[in-house]
């Protein structure tokens, strides 16, 4: 007797459902995607008991013809692709022809639709099985309503994995937000137990887009976000990225879309993380809403049933493009931009001051307060770095004085020739402007120093109000950026190893090392091929003599293989420079003269990434006169 049997369709659908229907939120995702594919401009989502009891999704899209209703519910039935070529350049969110069949196999589903401009629609029911062919007339405007009740009523194993009503609803909310961020031209209404939770009106102007992003990601995100829009090699990256000081303790405010599809992709996360690497507080996560537009023929979206992943045909180009676009956007932030970003975006989004998170305190302060305790502990009350690990690290490194002469970077002594020059110039300017200080046009963005507070902070007055600068943090960044430039410009000092190190690697890595000999050389390494599965390190940069060179070379090889380039060595050197900059910068409790303070302010304005210290903490804060007036209830 034959042991192999064809699965009954219902069981086959239930197995397939295991891949896409994990919880109520996955049903909402599939149904919303169908509504969007149908060209809806308004979608109403009604949820009861976290979606476990009922989910109703109603749209005004093009609807389903009466004759197609039965097919829509069966497996492998789709109107979106017909031949393999269509899949190669698919422009719709769905294409597998499985979602409705899967959902209907694990719930009680009613599909009602009207494809015509009339008030009469048709309704089809399925209860955990192939649809019964019976259609009943049902009143319905043009569009479609899907009602899903009693999810997993016939698959108890799945039902056990459902969490509380609140948790399940939170996930639904996330799905709606994620899709709403990619479809500004669609109105979304989300209700839970008859209460409206989100009412997102459609709109495609800049102001309306800003409003939606602020509604979804919070006004504080908007106030701290930079707008990016970069186009190169047929790729476009646009959206909003938060300033590094607006970082999060979790990676929960990260939205990335490829041609309108929300994705989570390792290559993309790596590129973004790398772009933020030098400016983010340790252990914190960047916040962003970014859209990548790319020729659909060069991305494979058919990687996973949930379609959360994609595969780029030319991953290296995409990685490089995302990294360099964001890297430059972040490096280019100057105090001037930061001061204008917040106010212009917030007003464009129609946000009043009072609606911003934190009410009377600037959001950056709030966010800093929400930093992990361990991170806060690194700051002693006097503002010094109190990080034991760091000092130990510093003491244990024997820096090659020839490579980085401390004199060049003037640790604890700010008077380099440039600074002296700037001090003379600005010292006079500050002196002369201290009385008539608010002639707005010629006041630089960070203004002029008016005092030093407790030997830690510089207080300065600019055209809009008060600037408070963390002197050590700011100087640290200025010194660090200078050291990096010097390092990049000068040739790297290298030293041969007394005993060359042999490294056992894979054949692929040997080939990679062979084709990247020059890259290694530029970085001060001499790496030779020693055998089919081994390489020999003969020479290393002096600055890395105490580092774990073997591990570094391994990591670099694996980076090059995976992403086409590696920044490990540079990162490592940067870490060392950063530590040196930290220890070489002006300490708290050092009295600065007015010209010195002004020189530092001018340096900050001219330095890349000067909004954060090397550890990603903010270097300065701004309090507008309007904010200060509010403290004293002036003009209210
Ligand atoms: N809200 C809707 N409005 C109009 N047509 C719809 C709607 N929902 C489903 N359909 C029709 O039903 C078909 C089947 O939907 P289903 O979600 O099962 O598959 P799909 O969207 O084609 O692919 P995928 O499984 O990848 O989502 C769709 O191809 C579409 O023609
Ligand atoms: Mg679908």
XYZ file of C-alpha atoms and ligand atoms in Angstrom:
668
model
C 0.000 0.000 0.000
C 1.269 3.445 -0.849
C 2.555 5.323 2.166
C 2.734 8.708 0.526
C -0.480 10.701 0.261
C -1.354 14.171 -0.923
C -2.229 16.448 1.983
C -5.834 17.620 2.064
C -5.959 21.296 0.970
C -7.027 22.485 4.405
C -4.043 20.897 6.110
C -1.717 22.182 3.401
C -3.063 25.701 4.010
C -2.669 25.349 7.759
C 0.943 24.328 7.297
C 1.513 27.282 4.990
C -0.240 29.539 7.509
C 2.434 28.592 10.015
C 4.897 30.628 7.988
C 2.940 33.845 7.590
C 0.244 33.920 10.270
C 2.025 34.032 13.556
C -0.315 36.352 15.458
C -3.121 38.875 14.895
C -0.616 41.481 13.733
C 0.461 39.252 10.859
C -3.157 39.021 9.697
C -3.446 42.810 9.795
C -0.235 43.125 7.800
C -1.442 40.788 5.058
C -4.885 42.393 4.833
C -3.519 45.950 4.794
C -1.098 44.985 2.050
C -4.010 43.642 0.021
C -5.941 46.885 0.513
C -2.923 48.942 -0.524
C -2.367 46.745 -3.580
C -6.030 47.364 -4.457
C -5.327 51.105 -4.605
C -7.334 52.047 -1.519
C -7.136 55.648 -0.333
C -8.831 54.921 2.970
C -8.528 51.902 5.246
C -10.486 51.346 8.463
C -9.203 48.793 10.918
C -11.428 47.644 13.784
C -9.933 45.319 16.329
C -11.453 43.646 19.349
C -9.573 42.027 22.215
C -6.164 42.601 20.694
C -7.364 41.024 17.454
C -7.791 37.642 19.085
C -11.571 37.926 18.907
C -12.203 40.026 15.810
C -10.325 42.022 13.189
C -12.187 43.910 10.501
C -10.335 45.644 7.670
C -12.385 47.747 5.300
C -11.004 49.551 2.250
C -12.241 51.575 -0.700
C -9.969 49.890 -3.242
C -10.954 48.384 -6.562
C -12.713 45.408 -4.976
C -13.026 41.793 -6.096
C -15.437 40.675 -8.803
C -18.159 38.309 -7.669
C -16.785 35.561 -9.853
C -13.305 35.903 -8.305
C -14.328 35.754 -4.650
C -13.991 32.001 -4.369
C -10.633 32.031 -6.089
C -9.310 34.822 -3.881
C -9.668 32.477 -0.924
C -7.893 29.539 -2.476
C -4.218 28.860 -2.336
C -1.925 29.937 -5.189
C -4.573 32.278 -6.570
C -3.415 35.818 -7.292
C -4.155 38.689 -9.633
C -0.718 40.193 -9.118
C 1.658 38.021 -11.134
C 1.020 35.589 -13.937
C 4.468 34.552 -15.170
C 7.929 34.309 -13.652
C 9.021 37.535 -15.357
C 6.378 39.428 -13.391
C 7.966 38.220 -10.172
C 11.349 39.559 -11.276
C 10.083 43.127 -11.145
C 7.072 42.877 -8.862
C 5.555 46.227 -7.919
C 2.845 45.012 -5.545
C 3.261 44.058 -1.903
C 1.640 40.648 -2.409
C 2.384 38.065 -5.074
C 2.279 34.626 -3.453
C -1.487 34.173 -3.626
C -1.458 32.599 -0.190
C -2.436 35.116 2.462
C -6.215 34.822 2.315
C -6.072 31.038 2.002
C -3.716 30.783 4.980
C -5.681 33.136 7.229
C -8.981 31.492 6.348
C -7.587 28.073 7.240
C -6.936 29.132 10.850
C -9.884 31.441 11.557
C -13.504 32.242 10.724
C -13.162 34.564 7.780
C -15.727 36.543 5.835
C -14.711 38.254 2.619
C -17.129 40.875 1.347
C -16.418 42.907 -1.738
C -17.876 45.086 -4.419
C -15.919 45.799 -7.574
C -18.484 48.137 -9.045
C -19.729 51.584 -8.349
C -22.898 50.378 -6.646
C -24.041 49.641 -3.117
C -24.430 45.900 -3.665
C -21.602 43.520 -2.865
C -21.128 39.808 -2.329
C -19.926 37.940 0.634
C -18.090 34.623 1.026
C -17.373 32.739 4.236
C -14.673 30.293 5.195
C -14.349 28.573 8.535
C -11.032 26.873 8.790
C -11.424 25.151 5.484
C -11.653 25.720 1.762
C -14.374 28.232 1.094
C -17.854 26.924 0.658
C -18.784 28.078 -2.813
C -21.915 29.750 -1.618
C -22.014 33.527 -2.091
C -24.582 35.726 -0.425
C -25.454 39.291 -1.409
C -24.280 41.885 1.108
C -24.560 45.662 1.053
C -21.110 47.161 0.463
C -19.724 50.259 -1.225
C -16.969 49.758 -3.763
C -14.060 48.140 -1.964
C -13.472 45.173 0.273
C -14.025 44.181 3.884
C -12.313 41.222 5.456
C -13.526 40.081 8.840
C -11.397 37.595 10.754
C -12.829 36.098 13.924
C -11.504 33.560 16.440
C -7.971 33.353 15.149
C -6.401 29.911 15.728
C -9.720 28.467 16.980
C -8.805 25.202 15.276
C -5.038 25.221 15.960
C -4.709 25.195 19.762
C -0.938 24.908 19.636
C -0.725 28.298 17.951
C -3.316 29.853 20.194
C -1.167 29.046 23.223
C 1.536 31.340 21.900
C -0.716 34.367 21.882
C 0.173 36.953 24.502
C -2.074 39.337 26.364
C -4.613 41.431 24.554
C -2.478 44.510 25.150
C 0.695 42.976 23.743
C -1.093 41.685 20.679
C -2.694 45.057 20.101
C 0.678 46.814 20.443
C 2.004 44.645 17.655
C -0.986 45.496 15.490
C -0.346 49.145 16.151
C 3.283 48.723 15.066
C 2.162 47.130 11.800
C -0.305 49.925 11.063
C 2.295 52.583 11.836
C 4.893 50.892 9.681
C 2.578 50.716 6.689
C 1.229 54.224 7.274
C 4.772 55.602 7.109
C 5.145 54.175 3.619
C 1.753 55.322 2.320
C 1.259 58.997 2.987
C -1.533 59.151 0.389
C -3.761 56.745 2.322
C -5.940 57.538 5.348
C -5.702 54.994 8.169
C -8.158 54.684 11.048
C -7.353 52.220 13.780
C -9.903 51.408 16.493
C -9.507 49.047 19.432
C -12.615 47.915 21.296
C -14.528 50.733 19.577
C -12.054 53.385 20.667
C -10.122 55.335 18.031
C -6.424 54.841 18.643
C -4.934 56.333 15.489
C -6.555 58.584 12.965
C -4.019 59.308 10.263
C -5.232 61.592 7.504
C -3.759 61.271 4.026
C -1.661 64.060 2.546
C 1.330 64.261 0.269
C 2.707 67.768 0.792
C 5.943 68.135 2.770
C 4.066 69.547 5.740
C 1.549 66.715 5.703
C 4.292 64.115 5.500
C 6.086 65.776 8.396
C 2.851 65.713 10.341
C 2.388 61.988 9.811
C 5.967 61.168 10.784
C 5.552 63.270 13.904
C 2.254 61.530 14.723
C 3.853 58.125 14.382
C 7.391 58.635 15.626
C 6.647 61.401 18.095
C 7.243 65.142 17.864
C 10.585 64.817 19.614
C 11.882 62.647 16.775
C 10.836 65.288 14.285
C 12.499 68.052 16.257
C 15.729 66.126 16.247
C 15.629 64.801 12.706
C 17.558 65.764 9.627
C 15.976 65.460 6.233
C 18.006 63.426 3.756
C 17.424 62.980 0.063
C 20.324 61.628 -1.937
C 20.322 60.200 -5.415
C 23.249 58.416 -7.034
C 23.863 55.548 -9.483
C 20.122 55.155 -10.019
C 19.553 54.751 -6.260
C 17.658 57.200 -4.112
C 17.671 57.360 -0.328
C 15.342 59.806 1.364
C 13.657 60.282 4.688
C 14.483 61.440 8.188
C 17.420 60.505 10.413
C 17.637 61.549 14.025
C 20.637 63.426 15.302
C 22.974 61.079 17.151
C 22.081 62.750 20.439
C 18.484 61.593 19.959
C 19.421 57.964 20.312
C 17.279 55.205 21.789
C 17.964 52.488 24.324
C 16.321 50.027 21.928
C 16.265 49.679 18.169
C 12.562 50.515 18.205
C 12.469 53.627 16.085
C 13.997 52.283 12.917
C 11.946 52.127 9.759
C 13.529 51.143 6.495
C 11.633 50.674 3.257
C 12.767 49.288 -0.050
C 10.428 50.436 -2.816
C 7.687 50.982 -0.256
C 8.126 47.615 1.454
C 9.155 47.604 5.111
C 12.155 45.364 5.552
C 14.616 44.246 8.182
C 17.888 43.500 6.515
C 21.325 42.740 7.910
C 23.146 44.534 5.144
C 21.061 47.672 5.636
C 21.410 47.661 9.440
C 25.143 47.202 9.104
C 25.434 50.176 6.753
C 23.362 52.411 9.033
C 25.200 51.342 12.176
C 28.499 52.020 10.466
C 27.376 55.509 9.456
C 26.570 56.286 13.102
C 29.573 54.460 14.502
C 31.627 57.445 15.509
C 28.861 59.557 16.983
C 26.590 57.255 18.930
C 26.730 56.730 22.656
C 27.875 53.210 23.425
C 24.975 50.722 23.438
C 22.457 53.239 22.080
C 20.517 52.839 18.829
C 19.910 55.375 16.085
C 16.386 56.419 15.068
C 15.402 56.811 11.428
C 12.675 56.595 8.804
C 14.330 55.888 5.464
C 13.155 54.969 2.013
C 15.379 53.342 -0.569
C 14.215 53.503 -4.150
C 15.903 51.065 -6.451
C 15.183 49.346 -9.766
C 12.814 46.494 -8.723
C 14.589 44.169 -11.117
C 17.702 44.381 -8.911
C 16.021 43.262 -5.664
C 14.623 39.833 -4.925
C 11.643 40.156 -2.601
C 10.819 36.482 -2.692
C 13.244 35.499 0.049
C 10.947 34.761 2.955
C 7.161 34.094 3.154
C 6.641 37.167 5.361
C 8.586 39.284 2.826
C 10.479 41.047 5.613
C 13.766 40.352 3.921
C 15.096 41.172 0.511
C 18.177 40.230 -1.439
C 19.988 42.882 -3.429
C 21.630 41.839 -6.644
C 24.472 44.247 -5.948
C 24.584 44.315 -2.184
C 27.946 46.041 -2.032
C 26.801 49.048 -4.023
C 23.655 49.357 -1.924
C 25.665 49.037 1.297
C 28.177 51.636 0.147
C 25.457 54.011 -0.986
C 23.497 53.870 2.272
C 26.625 54.167 4.381
C 28.170 57.067 2.524
C 24.892 58.987 2.206
C 24.212 58.822 5.928
C 27.828 59.225 6.956
C 28.086 62.518 5.100
C 24.710 63.725 6.257
C 25.755 63.131 9.877
C 29.265 64.545 9.502
C 27.943 67.700 7.907
C 25.697 68.684 10.775
C 26.788 72.029 12.112
C 25.372 73.933 15.051
C 23.655 76.185 12.544
C 21.694 73.278 10.989
C 20.858 71.833 14.347
C 19.381 75.114 15.480
C 17.261 75.427 12.354
C 16.264 71.751 11.956
C 14.344 71.617 15.169
C 12.413 74.795 14.726
C 11.606 74.522 11.023
C 10.552 70.883 11.073
C 8.516 71.260 14.180
C 6.673 74.233 12.783
C 6.209 72.561 9.409
C 4.670 69.629 11.204
C 2.305 72.013 12.916
C 3.602 71.165 16.353
C 3.197 73.657 19.062
C 5.906 73.943 21.661
C 3.622 72.496 24.272
C 3.012 69.334 22.314
C 6.649 68.394 22.189
C 7.602 65.500 24.394
C 8.972 66.743 27.622
C 6.820 69.872 27.767
C 9.172 72.494 29.075
C 12.459 70.701 28.732
C 14.251 70.242 25.450
C 13.941 66.697 24.273
C 17.667 66.068 24.204
C 17.767 66.607 27.935
C 14.918 64.210 28.449
C 16.592 61.644 26.340
C 19.858 62.012 28.115
C 18.068 61.442 31.366
C 16.728 58.228 29.967
C 20.214 56.941 29.249
C 21.132 53.744 30.993
C 22.263 54.268 34.538
C 25.607 52.727 33.825
C 26.169 55.343 31.184
C 25.202 58.133 33.508
C 27.494 56.770 36.125
C 30.403 57.399 33.811
C 29.892 61.071 34.517
C 30.823 62.223 37.947
C 29.067 65.281 39.318
C 31.913 67.503 38.327
C 31.481 66.459 34.720
C 34.704 64.539 34.504
C 34.801 61.170 32.931
C 34.835 58.729 35.704
C 35.121 55.682 33.589
C 37.619 53.433 35.273
C 37.865 51.117 32.309
C 38.835 53.970 30.109
C 41.689 55.154 32.275
C 43.009 51.658 32.673
C 42.857 51.285 28.965
C 44.725 54.514 28.456
C 47.397 53.657 30.946
C 47.938 50.243 29.453
C 48.391 51.557 25.922
C 51.865 52.617 25.117
C 51.298 55.078 22.345
C 54.030 55.580 19.874
C 54.952 59.173 20.430
C 56.401 59.442 16.954
C 53.081 58.698 15.361
C 51.058 61.140 17.429
C 53.097 63.761 19.048
C 51.017 65.049 21.918
C 52.403 68.483 21.229
C 50.675 68.564 17.854
C 47.352 68.120 19.530
C 48.030 70.340 22.463
C 46.456 68.286 25.197
C 45.276 70.385 28.133
C 46.793 73.349 26.434
C 44.507 74.841 23.887
C 46.863 77.323 22.442
C 47.752 75.873 19.063
C 48.600 78.468 16.425
C 45.120 78.248 14.896
C 43.457 78.594 18.229
C 45.668 81.483 19.171
C 44.790 83.179 15.928
C 41.111 82.502 16.404
C 41.348 83.645 19.977
C 42.808 86.936 18.973
C 40.185 87.471 16.333
C 37.174 86.313 18.248
C 38.429 87.605 21.499
C 38.173 91.077 20.048
C 34.899 90.333 18.397
C 33.472 88.992 21.609
C 34.754 91.920 23.545
C 33.237 94.403 21.196
C 29.967 92.588 20.895
C 29.375 91.822 24.517
C 27.323 94.954 24.978
C 25.475 95.091 21.670
C 25.472 91.358 21.446
C 22.269 90.673 19.560
C 22.904 92.049 16.141
C 21.448 88.822 14.775
C 23.099 88.678 11.357
C 26.722 88.611 12.419
C 26.291 86.544 15.543
C 27.763 83.109 14.841
C 25.457 80.094 15.448
C 26.897 79.284 18.855
C 27.165 82.951 19.769
C 29.708 84.504 22.090
C 30.748 83.321 25.510
C 29.345 85.253 28.435
C 30.562 83.151 31.341
C 31.953 79.862 32.545
C 29.855 77.850 34.961
C 31.521 75.788 37.702
C 34.535 75.233 35.487
C 32.476 72.782 33.441
C 30.140 74.668 31.140
C 30.487 77.593 28.822
C 27.468 79.862 28.712
C 27.100 81.747 25.457
C 24.557 84.073 23.973
C 23.494 83.671 20.357
C 20.805 85.354 18.283
C 18.042 83.076 19.585
C 18.935 82.738 23.222
C 21.280 80.811 25.479
C 23.814 78.158 24.512
C 25.302 75.858 27.143
C 28.420 73.972 26.099
C 30.024 71.056 27.878
C 33.546 72.305 27.533
C 35.347 68.993 27.872
C 32.989 67.094 25.590
C 33.181 69.764 22.913
C 36.933 70.109 22.995
C 37.292 66.360 22.900
C 35.416 66.174 19.585
C 37.387 69.034 18.084
C 40.696 67.424 19.036
C 39.527 64.003 17.869
C 38.472 65.195 14.424
C 41.815 66.973 14.038
C 43.714 63.867 15.024
C 41.758 61.805 12.521
C 42.492 64.222 9.707
C 46.169 64.248 10.632
C 46.204 60.474 10.676
C 44.500 60.239 7.312
C 46.833 62.753 5.736
C 50.117 61.530 7.098
C 51.511 58.233 5.994
C 50.860 55.514 8.516
C 53.879 54.533 10.564
C 54.454 50.831 10.356
C 56.818 48.424 12.050
C 57.888 44.917 11.000
C 57.047 42.147 13.435
C 60.068 40.467 14.989
C 58.317 37.146 14.562
C 55.828 37.229 11.666
C 52.474 35.776 12.600
C 50.943 32.939 10.609
C 47.195 32.861 10.393
C 45.156 29.811 9.407
C 42.294 31.010 7.208
C 39.950 29.626 4.546
C 40.813 29.441 0.854
C 38.296 32.158 0.180
C 40.012 34.405 2.694
C 43.407 33.705 1.151
C 42.031 34.793 -2.217
C 40.558 37.879 -0.603
C 43.864 38.772 1.086
C 45.671 38.308 -2.217
C 43.382 40.653 -4.088
C 43.453 43.265 -1.325
C 47.190 43.395 -0.631
C 47.220 47.108 -1.421
C 44.366 47.895 0.907
C 46.298 46.295 3.728
C 49.434 48.169 2.717
C 47.697 51.519 2.874
C 46.720 50.680 6.401
C 50.274 49.834 7.367
C 50.022 46.058 7.156
C 52.101 43.668 5.104
C 50.100 40.484 4.609
C 51.537 37.703 2.474
C 50.098 34.457 1.239
C 51.822 31.608 3.061
C 49.906 28.619 1.697
C 46.534 27.564 0.302
C 44.968 28.121 3.712
C 47.278 30.458 5.546
C 48.530 34.022 5.460
C 51.518 35.657 7.088
C 51.424 39.037 8.833
C 54.845 40.646 8.493
C 54.224 44.233 9.382
C 51.640 46.204 11.344
C 50.920 49.872 12.039
C 52.840 51.099 15.063
C 49.663 52.386 16.633
C 48.214 48.890 16.743
C 51.150 47.147 18.318
C 49.146 46.385 21.433
C 46.000 45.368 19.662
C 44.899 41.850 18.860
C 46.213 42.022 15.317
C 45.325 38.470 14.447
C 41.659 39.008 15.244
C 41.673 42.328 13.455
C 43.017 40.821 10.216
C 40.447 38.033 10.425
C 37.615 40.506 10.922
C 38.841 42.680 8.085
C 38.923 39.706 5.722
C 35.433 38.620 6.652
C 34.141 42.194 6.266
C 35.653 42.515 2.815
C 34.108 39.223 1.777
C 30.690 40.151 3.140
C 30.401 43.868 2.466
C 33.136 44.608 -0.063
C 35.078 46.856 2.280
C 36.244 47.028 5.825
C 36.578 49.825 8.261
C 37.819 47.731 11.133
C 41.355 49.027 11.136
C 40.219 52.585 10.748
C 37.702 52.036 13.528
C 40.373 50.606 15.749
C 42.699 53.492 15.075
C 39.777 55.843 15.699
C 39.126 54.211 19.043
C 42.713 54.850 20.030
C 42.598 58.418 18.779
C 39.347 58.942 20.611
C 40.842 57.771 23.894
C 43.821 60.010 23.342
C 41.576 62.941 22.470
C 39.549 62.358 25.592
C 42.601 62.461 27.756
C 44.163 65.249 25.796
C 41.238 67.601 26.031
C 40.609 70.419 28.399
C 39.516 69.090 31.753
C 36.737 70.275 33.952
C 37.687 72.843 36.559
C 40.047 74.643 34.293
C 39.289 78.310 34.074
C 39.154 79.463 30.484
C 39.488 83.029 29.403
C 36.794 84.624 27.258
C 38.950 84.433 24.117
C 39.659 80.757 24.796
C 35.970 80.017 25.182
C 35.107 81.896 22.009
C 37.851 80.099 20.124
C 36.363 76.778 21.187
C 32.886 77.866 20.046
C 34.273 78.830 16.628
C 36.127 75.523 16.381
C 32.934 73.646 17.146
C 31.147 75.450 14.354
C 33.802 74.375 11.916
C 34.210 70.788 13.094
C 32.423 67.763 11.699
C 30.115 65.942 14.118
C 30.707 68.605 16.744
C 27.235 68.088 18.200
C 28.413 64.981 20.022
C 31.536 64.108 21.933
C 33.461 60.996 20.961
C 31.226 58.993 23.238
C 28.056 60.227 21.564
C 26.957 62.531 24.349
C 25.689 65.948 23.322
C 28.268 68.725 23.481
C 25.876 71.640 23.633
C 22.285 72.584 24.307
C 20.212 75.489 23.219
C 17.514 77.342 25.146
C 15.597 79.814 23.043
C 14.439 83.040 24.589
C 10.853 81.807 24.131
C 11.655 78.727 26.210
C 13.302 80.793 28.916
C 10.326 83.170 28.895
C 8.128 80.166 29.528
C 10.083 79.272 32.665
C 9.135 82.647 34.073
C 5.635 82.657 32.599
C 6.459 85.825 30.744
C 3.927 86.978 28.182
C 1.332 84.363 29.162
N -8.649 44.131 -0.239
C -8.623 43.615 -1.467
N -9.070 44.335 -2.531
C -9.063 43.825 -3.758
N -8.620 42.585 -4.065
C -8.163 41.829 -3.069
C -8.153 42.280 -1.716
N -7.659 41.295 -0.956
C -7.370 40.273 -1.776
N -7.663 40.571 -3.044
C -7.521 39.698 -4.215
O -7.357 38.399 -3.739
C -6.156 37.824 -4.229
C -5.584 36.895 -3.182
O -5.121 37.635 -2.065
P -3.928 37.049 -1.202
O -3.552 38.029 -0.194
O -4.319 35.692 -0.766
O -2.774 36.866 -2.273
P -1.824 37.952 -2.914
O -2.050 39.266 -2.288
O -2.012 37.886 -4.371
O -0.408 37.378 -2.535
P 0.238 37.234 -1.053
O -0.061 35.869 -0.570
O 1.671 37.439 -1.304
O -0.402 38.271 -0.205
C -5.280 38.998 -4.573
O -4.351 38.673 -5.588
C -6.291 40.036 -5.021
O -6.627 39.875 -6.376
Mg -1.919 39.524 -0.198
